[in-house]
Coordinates of N, CA and C in Angstrom, one line a residue:
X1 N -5.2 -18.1 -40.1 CA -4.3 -18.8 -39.2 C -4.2 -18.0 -37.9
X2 N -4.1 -18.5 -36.6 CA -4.2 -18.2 -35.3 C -3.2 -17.2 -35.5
X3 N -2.8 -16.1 -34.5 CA -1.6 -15.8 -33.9 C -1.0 -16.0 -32.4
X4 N -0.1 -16.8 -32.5 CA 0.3 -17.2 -31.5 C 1.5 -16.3 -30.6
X5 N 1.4 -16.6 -29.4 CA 3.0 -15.5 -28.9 C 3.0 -14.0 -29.3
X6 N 2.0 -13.5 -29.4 CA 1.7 -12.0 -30.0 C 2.4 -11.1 -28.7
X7 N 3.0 -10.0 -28.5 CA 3.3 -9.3 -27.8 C 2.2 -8.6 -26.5
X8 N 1.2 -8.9 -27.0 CA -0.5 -8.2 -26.6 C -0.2 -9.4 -25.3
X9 N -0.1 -10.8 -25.9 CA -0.1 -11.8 -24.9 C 0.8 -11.8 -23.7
X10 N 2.3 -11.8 -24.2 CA 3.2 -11.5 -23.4 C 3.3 -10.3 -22.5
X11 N 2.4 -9.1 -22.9 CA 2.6 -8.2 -21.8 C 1.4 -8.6 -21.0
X12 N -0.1 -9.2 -21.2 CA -0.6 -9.7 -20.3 C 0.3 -10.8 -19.1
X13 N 0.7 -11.8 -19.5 CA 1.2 -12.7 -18.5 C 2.2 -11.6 -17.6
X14 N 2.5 -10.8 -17.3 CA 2.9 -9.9 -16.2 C 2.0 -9.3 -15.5
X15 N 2.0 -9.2 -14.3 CA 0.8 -8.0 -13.8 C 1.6 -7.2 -13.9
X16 N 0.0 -5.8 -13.9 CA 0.0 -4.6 -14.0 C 0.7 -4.1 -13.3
X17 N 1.9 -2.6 -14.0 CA 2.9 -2.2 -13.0 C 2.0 -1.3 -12.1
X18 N 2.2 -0.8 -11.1 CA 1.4 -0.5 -9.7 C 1.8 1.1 -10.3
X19 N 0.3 1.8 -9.7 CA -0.1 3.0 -10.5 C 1.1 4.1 -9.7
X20 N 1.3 5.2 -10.5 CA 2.1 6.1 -10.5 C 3.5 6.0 -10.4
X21 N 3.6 4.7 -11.5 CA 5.0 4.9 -12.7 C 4.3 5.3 -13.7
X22 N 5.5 5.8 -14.1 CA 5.7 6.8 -15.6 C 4.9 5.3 -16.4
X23 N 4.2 5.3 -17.4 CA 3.6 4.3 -18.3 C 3.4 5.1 -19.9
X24 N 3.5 4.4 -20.3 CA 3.2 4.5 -22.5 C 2.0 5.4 -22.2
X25 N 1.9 6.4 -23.2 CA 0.5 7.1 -23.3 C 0.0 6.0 -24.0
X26 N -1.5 6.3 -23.3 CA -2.4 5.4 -24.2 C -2.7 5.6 -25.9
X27 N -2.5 6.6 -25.7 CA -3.1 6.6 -27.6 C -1.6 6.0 -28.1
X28 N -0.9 5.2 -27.6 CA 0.1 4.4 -28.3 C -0.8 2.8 -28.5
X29 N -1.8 2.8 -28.1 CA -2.8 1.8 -28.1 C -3.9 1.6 -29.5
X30 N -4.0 3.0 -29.8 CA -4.7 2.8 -30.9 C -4.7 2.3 -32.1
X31 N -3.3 2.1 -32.7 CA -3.4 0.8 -33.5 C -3.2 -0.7 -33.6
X32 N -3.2 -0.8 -32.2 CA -2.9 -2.6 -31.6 C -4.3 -2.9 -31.4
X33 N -4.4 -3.6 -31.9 CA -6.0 -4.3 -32.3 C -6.3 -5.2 -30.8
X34 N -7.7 -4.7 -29.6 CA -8.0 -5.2 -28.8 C -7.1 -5.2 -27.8
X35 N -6.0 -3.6 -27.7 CA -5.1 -3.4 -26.6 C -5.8 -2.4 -25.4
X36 N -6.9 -2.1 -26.1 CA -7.6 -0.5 -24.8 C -8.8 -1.6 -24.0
X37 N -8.4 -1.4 -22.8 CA -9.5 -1.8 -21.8 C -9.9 -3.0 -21.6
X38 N -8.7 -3.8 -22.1 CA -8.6 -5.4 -21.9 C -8.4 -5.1 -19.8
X39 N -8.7 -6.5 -19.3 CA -8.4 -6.7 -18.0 C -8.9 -8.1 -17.5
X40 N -8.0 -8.5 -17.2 CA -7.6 -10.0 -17.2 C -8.8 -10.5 -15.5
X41 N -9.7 -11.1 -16.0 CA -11.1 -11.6 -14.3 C -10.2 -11.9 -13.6
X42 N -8.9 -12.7 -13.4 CA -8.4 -12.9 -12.3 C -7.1 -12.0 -11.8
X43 N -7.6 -10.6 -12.1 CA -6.3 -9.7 -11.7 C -6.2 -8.9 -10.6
X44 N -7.1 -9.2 -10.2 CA -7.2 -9.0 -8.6 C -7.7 -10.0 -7.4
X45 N -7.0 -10.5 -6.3 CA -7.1 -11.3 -5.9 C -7.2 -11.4 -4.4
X46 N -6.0 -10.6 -4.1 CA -5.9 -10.5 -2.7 C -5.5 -8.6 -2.2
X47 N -5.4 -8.5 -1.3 CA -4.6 -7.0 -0.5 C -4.0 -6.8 0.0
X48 N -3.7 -5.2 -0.2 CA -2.4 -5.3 0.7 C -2.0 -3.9 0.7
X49 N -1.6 -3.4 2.0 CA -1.3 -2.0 2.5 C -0.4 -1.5 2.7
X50 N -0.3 -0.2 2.1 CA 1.5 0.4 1.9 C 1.4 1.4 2.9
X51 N 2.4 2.4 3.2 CA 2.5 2.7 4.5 C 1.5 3.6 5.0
X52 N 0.9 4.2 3.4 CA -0.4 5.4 4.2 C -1.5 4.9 4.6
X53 N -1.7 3.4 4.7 CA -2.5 2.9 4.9 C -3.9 2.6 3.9
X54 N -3.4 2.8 2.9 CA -4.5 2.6 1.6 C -3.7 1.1 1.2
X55 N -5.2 0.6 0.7 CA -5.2 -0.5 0.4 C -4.9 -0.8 -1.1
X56 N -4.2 -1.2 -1.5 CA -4.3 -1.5 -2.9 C -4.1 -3.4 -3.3
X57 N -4.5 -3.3 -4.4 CA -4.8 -4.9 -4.6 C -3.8 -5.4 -5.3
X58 N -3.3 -6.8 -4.9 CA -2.0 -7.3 -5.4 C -2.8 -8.5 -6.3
X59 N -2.2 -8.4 -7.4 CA -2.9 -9.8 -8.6 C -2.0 -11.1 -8.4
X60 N -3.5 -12.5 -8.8 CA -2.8 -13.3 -8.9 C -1.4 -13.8 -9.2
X61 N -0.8 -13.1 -10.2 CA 0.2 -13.1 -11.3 C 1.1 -12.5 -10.8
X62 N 1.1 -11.2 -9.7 CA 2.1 -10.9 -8.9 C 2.6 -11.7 -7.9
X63 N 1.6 -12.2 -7.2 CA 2.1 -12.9 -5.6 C 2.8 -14.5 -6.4
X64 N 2.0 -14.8 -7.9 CA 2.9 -16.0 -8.0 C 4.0 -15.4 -8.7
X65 N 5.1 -14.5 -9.0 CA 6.0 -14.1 -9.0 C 6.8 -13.6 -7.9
X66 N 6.2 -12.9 -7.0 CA 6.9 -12.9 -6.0 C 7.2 -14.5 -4.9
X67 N 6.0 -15.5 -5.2 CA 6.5 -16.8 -4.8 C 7.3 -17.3 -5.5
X68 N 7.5 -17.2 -6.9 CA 7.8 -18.4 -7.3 C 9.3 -17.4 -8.4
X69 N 10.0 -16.7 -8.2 CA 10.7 -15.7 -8.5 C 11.6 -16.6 -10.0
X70 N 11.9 -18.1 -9.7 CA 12.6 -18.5 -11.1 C 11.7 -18.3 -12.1
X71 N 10.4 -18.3 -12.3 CA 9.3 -17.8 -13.4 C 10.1 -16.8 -14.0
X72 N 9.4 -15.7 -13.4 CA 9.8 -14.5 -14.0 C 11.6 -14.5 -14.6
X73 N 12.2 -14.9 -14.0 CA 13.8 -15.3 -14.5 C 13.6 -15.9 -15.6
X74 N 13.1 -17.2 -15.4 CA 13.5 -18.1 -17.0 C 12.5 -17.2 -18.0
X75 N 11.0 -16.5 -17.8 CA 10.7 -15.9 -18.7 C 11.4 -14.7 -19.8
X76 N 11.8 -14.1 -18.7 CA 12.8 -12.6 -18.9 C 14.3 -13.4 -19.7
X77 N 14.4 -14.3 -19.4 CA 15.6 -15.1 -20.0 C 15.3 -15.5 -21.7
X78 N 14.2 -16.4 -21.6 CA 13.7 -16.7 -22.8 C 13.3 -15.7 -23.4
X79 N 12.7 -14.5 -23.2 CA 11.9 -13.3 -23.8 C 12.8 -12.2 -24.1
X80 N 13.8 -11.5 -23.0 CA 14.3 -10.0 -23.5 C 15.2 -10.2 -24.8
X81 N 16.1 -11.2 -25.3 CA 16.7 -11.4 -26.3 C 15.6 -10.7 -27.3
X82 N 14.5 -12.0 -27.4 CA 13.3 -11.7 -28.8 C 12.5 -10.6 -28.9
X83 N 12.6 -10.0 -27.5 CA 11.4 -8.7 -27.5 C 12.6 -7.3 -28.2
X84 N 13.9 -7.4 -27.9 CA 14.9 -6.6 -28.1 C 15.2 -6.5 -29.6
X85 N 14.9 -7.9 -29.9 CA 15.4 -8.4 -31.6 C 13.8 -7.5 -32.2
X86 N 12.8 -8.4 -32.2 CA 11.8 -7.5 -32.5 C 12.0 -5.9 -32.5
X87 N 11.8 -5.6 -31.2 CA 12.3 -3.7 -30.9 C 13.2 -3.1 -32.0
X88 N 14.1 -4.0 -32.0 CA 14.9 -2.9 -33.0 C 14.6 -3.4 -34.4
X89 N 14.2 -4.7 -35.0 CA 14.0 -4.8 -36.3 C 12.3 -4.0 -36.7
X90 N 11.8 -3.5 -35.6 CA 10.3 -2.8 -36.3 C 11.0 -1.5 -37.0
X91 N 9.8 -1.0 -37.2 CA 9.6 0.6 -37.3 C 8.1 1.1 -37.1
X92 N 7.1 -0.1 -36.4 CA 5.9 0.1 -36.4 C 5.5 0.7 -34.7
X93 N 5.7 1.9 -34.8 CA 5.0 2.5 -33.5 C 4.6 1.4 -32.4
X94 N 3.3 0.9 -32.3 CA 3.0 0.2 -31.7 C 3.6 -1.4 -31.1
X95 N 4.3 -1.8 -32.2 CA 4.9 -2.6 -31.6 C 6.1 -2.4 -30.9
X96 N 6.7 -1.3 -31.2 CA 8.0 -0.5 -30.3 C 7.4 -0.7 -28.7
X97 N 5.9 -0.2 -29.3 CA 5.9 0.5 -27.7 C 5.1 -0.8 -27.0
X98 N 4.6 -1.8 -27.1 CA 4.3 -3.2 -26.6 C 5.9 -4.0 -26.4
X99 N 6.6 -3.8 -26.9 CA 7.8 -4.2 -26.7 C 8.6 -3.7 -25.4
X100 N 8.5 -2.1 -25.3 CA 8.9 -1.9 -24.2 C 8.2 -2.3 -23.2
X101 N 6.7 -1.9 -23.6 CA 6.0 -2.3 -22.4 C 6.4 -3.7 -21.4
X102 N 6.4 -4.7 -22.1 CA 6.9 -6.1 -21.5 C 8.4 -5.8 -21.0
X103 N 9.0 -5.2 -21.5 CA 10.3 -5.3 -21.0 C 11.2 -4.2 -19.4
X104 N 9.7 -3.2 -19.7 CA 9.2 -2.5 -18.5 C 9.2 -3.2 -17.6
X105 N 8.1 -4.0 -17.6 CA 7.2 -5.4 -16.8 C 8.8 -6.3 -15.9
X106 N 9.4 -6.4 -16.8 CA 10.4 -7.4 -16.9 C 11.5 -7.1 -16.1
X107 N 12.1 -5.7 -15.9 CA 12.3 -4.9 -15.1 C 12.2 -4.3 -13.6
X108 N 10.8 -4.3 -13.4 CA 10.1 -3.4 -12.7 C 10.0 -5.2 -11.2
X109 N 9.6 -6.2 -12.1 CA 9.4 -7.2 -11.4 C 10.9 -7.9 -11.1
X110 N 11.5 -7.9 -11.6 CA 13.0 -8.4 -10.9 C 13.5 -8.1 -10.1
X111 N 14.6 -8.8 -9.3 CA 15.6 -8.3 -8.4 C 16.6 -7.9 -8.8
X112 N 17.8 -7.3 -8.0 CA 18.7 -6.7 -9.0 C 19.6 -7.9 -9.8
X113 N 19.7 -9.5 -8.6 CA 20.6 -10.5 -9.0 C 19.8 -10.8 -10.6
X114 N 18.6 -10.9 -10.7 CA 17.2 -11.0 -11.9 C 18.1 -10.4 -13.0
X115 N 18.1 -9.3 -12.8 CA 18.2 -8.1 -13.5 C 19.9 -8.4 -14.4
X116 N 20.4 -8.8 -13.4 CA 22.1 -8.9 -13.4 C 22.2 -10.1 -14.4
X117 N 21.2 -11.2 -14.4 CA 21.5 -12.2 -15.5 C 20.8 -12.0 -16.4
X118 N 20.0 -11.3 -16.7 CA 19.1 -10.8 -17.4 C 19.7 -9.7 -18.6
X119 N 20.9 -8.9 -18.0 CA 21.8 -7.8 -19.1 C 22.9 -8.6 -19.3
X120 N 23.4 -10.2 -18.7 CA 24.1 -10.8 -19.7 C 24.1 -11.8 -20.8
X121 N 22.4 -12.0 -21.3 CA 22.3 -12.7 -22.1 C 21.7 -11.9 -23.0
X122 N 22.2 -10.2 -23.2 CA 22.1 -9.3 -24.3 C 22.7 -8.4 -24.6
X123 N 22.9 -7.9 -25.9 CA 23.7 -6.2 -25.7 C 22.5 -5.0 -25.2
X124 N 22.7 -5.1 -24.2 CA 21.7 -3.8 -23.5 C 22.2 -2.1 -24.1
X125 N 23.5 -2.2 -24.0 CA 23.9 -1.1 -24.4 C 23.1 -0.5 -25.8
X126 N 23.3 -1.6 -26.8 CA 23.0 -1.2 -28.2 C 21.9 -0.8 -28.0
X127 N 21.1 -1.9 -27.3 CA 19.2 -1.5 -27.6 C 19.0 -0.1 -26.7
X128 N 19.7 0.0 -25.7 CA 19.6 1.3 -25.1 C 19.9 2.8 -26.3
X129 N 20.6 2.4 -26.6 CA 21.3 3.3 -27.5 C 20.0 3.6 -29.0
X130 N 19.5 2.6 -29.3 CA 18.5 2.4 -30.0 C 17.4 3.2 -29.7
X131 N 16.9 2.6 -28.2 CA 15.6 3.7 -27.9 C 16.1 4.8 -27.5
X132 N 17.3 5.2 -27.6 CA 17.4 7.1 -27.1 C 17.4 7.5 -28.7
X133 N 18.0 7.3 -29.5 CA 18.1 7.8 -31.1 C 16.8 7.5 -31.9
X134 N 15.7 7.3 -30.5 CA 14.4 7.0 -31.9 C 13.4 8.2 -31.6
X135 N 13.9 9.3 -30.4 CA 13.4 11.0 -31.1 C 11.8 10.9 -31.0
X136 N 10.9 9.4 -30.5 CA 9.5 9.7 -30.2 C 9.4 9.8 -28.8
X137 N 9.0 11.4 -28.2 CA 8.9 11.4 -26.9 C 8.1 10.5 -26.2
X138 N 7.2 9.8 -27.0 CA 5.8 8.9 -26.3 C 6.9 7.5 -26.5
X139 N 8.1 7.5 -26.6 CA 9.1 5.9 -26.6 C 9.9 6.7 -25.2
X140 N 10.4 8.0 -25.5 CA 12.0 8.4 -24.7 C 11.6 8.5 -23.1
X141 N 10.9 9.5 -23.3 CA 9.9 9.7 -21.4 C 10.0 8.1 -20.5
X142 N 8.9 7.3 -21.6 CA 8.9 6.3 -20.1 C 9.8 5.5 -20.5
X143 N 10.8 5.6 -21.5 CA 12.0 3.9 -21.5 C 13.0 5.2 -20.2
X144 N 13.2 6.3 -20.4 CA 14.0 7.0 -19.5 C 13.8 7.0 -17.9

C-alpha cells in the first residue's frame, strides 16, 4: 500500500532554507529511506542578489510563497498541530528530526503576524519543552 503524506513529502513542498542556517546534520538522514540527495528539477528558477552582490537562486516554491503568503499560512495551520503530535508521540530519531525539519521550513518562511497565528493553534510551550529534554545534540543545536 502507497504511503501517502509522509513527512519526506511535506518537507519537500517548502523550499530549501537559504544556505548558512544552522540545519540537521546529515547523518540524521541515514535511516529515512531516499532522504540524501533528493532535489526537486524545478527548484531553481529564477535570481536574485543580496547585498555582496552574489547571486543566489530563488526556487519556484519560494517566490510562490512569497506571492501567494495565505499558502504557507493555511499549510502551517493545517500541519504544525500534526507535525508537533507526531514529534512528540515518536521516539524514532529520524522522524524527530524530519519533523523539525518542516517546522524549521515553517518558521523560517513566515511573517511574524504568520507566526503569531500559527503559536495559537498549539501548545508551543510544551513541544518546546519537549525538544530541550530530549539531550540529542543533533535535535538541541539547530531546534535552538
Amino acid at each position: 500500500m502507497p504511503e501517502y503524506g509522509s513527512q519526506d513529502d511535506t518537507n519537500e513542498l517548502l523550499p530549501p532554507l537559504p544556505q548558512g542556517t544552522i540545519s540537521l546534520p546529515t547523518s540524521s538522514n541515514y535511516l529515512v529511506k531516499g532522504s540524501a540527495g533528493k532535489k526537486s528539477p524545478a527548484s531553481n528558477s529564477g535570481k536574485q542578489e543580496d547585498a555582496n552582490g552574489t547571486v543566489n537562486e530563488v526556487s519556484i516554491r519560494e517566490r510562490l510563497l512569497h506571492d501567494q503568503p495565505e499558502l504557507l499560512q493555511q499549510f502551517g495551520m493545517d500541519l504544525l498541530p500534526v507535525l508537533i503530535q507526531i514529534y512528540e508521540s515518536s521516539v524514532n530519531g529520524p522522524v524527530r528530526h524530519k519533523c523539525l525539519s518542516v517546522i524549521r521550513k515553517l518558521m523560517h518562511f513566515s511573517t511574524a503576524d504568520m507566526i503569531q497565528s500559527l503559536l495559537s493553534v498549539t501548545n508551543i510551550s510544551s513541544f518546546l519543552a519537549g525538544v530541550l529534554a530530549w539531550k540529542d545534540p543533533q535535535v538541541l543545536i539547530p531546534a535552538l
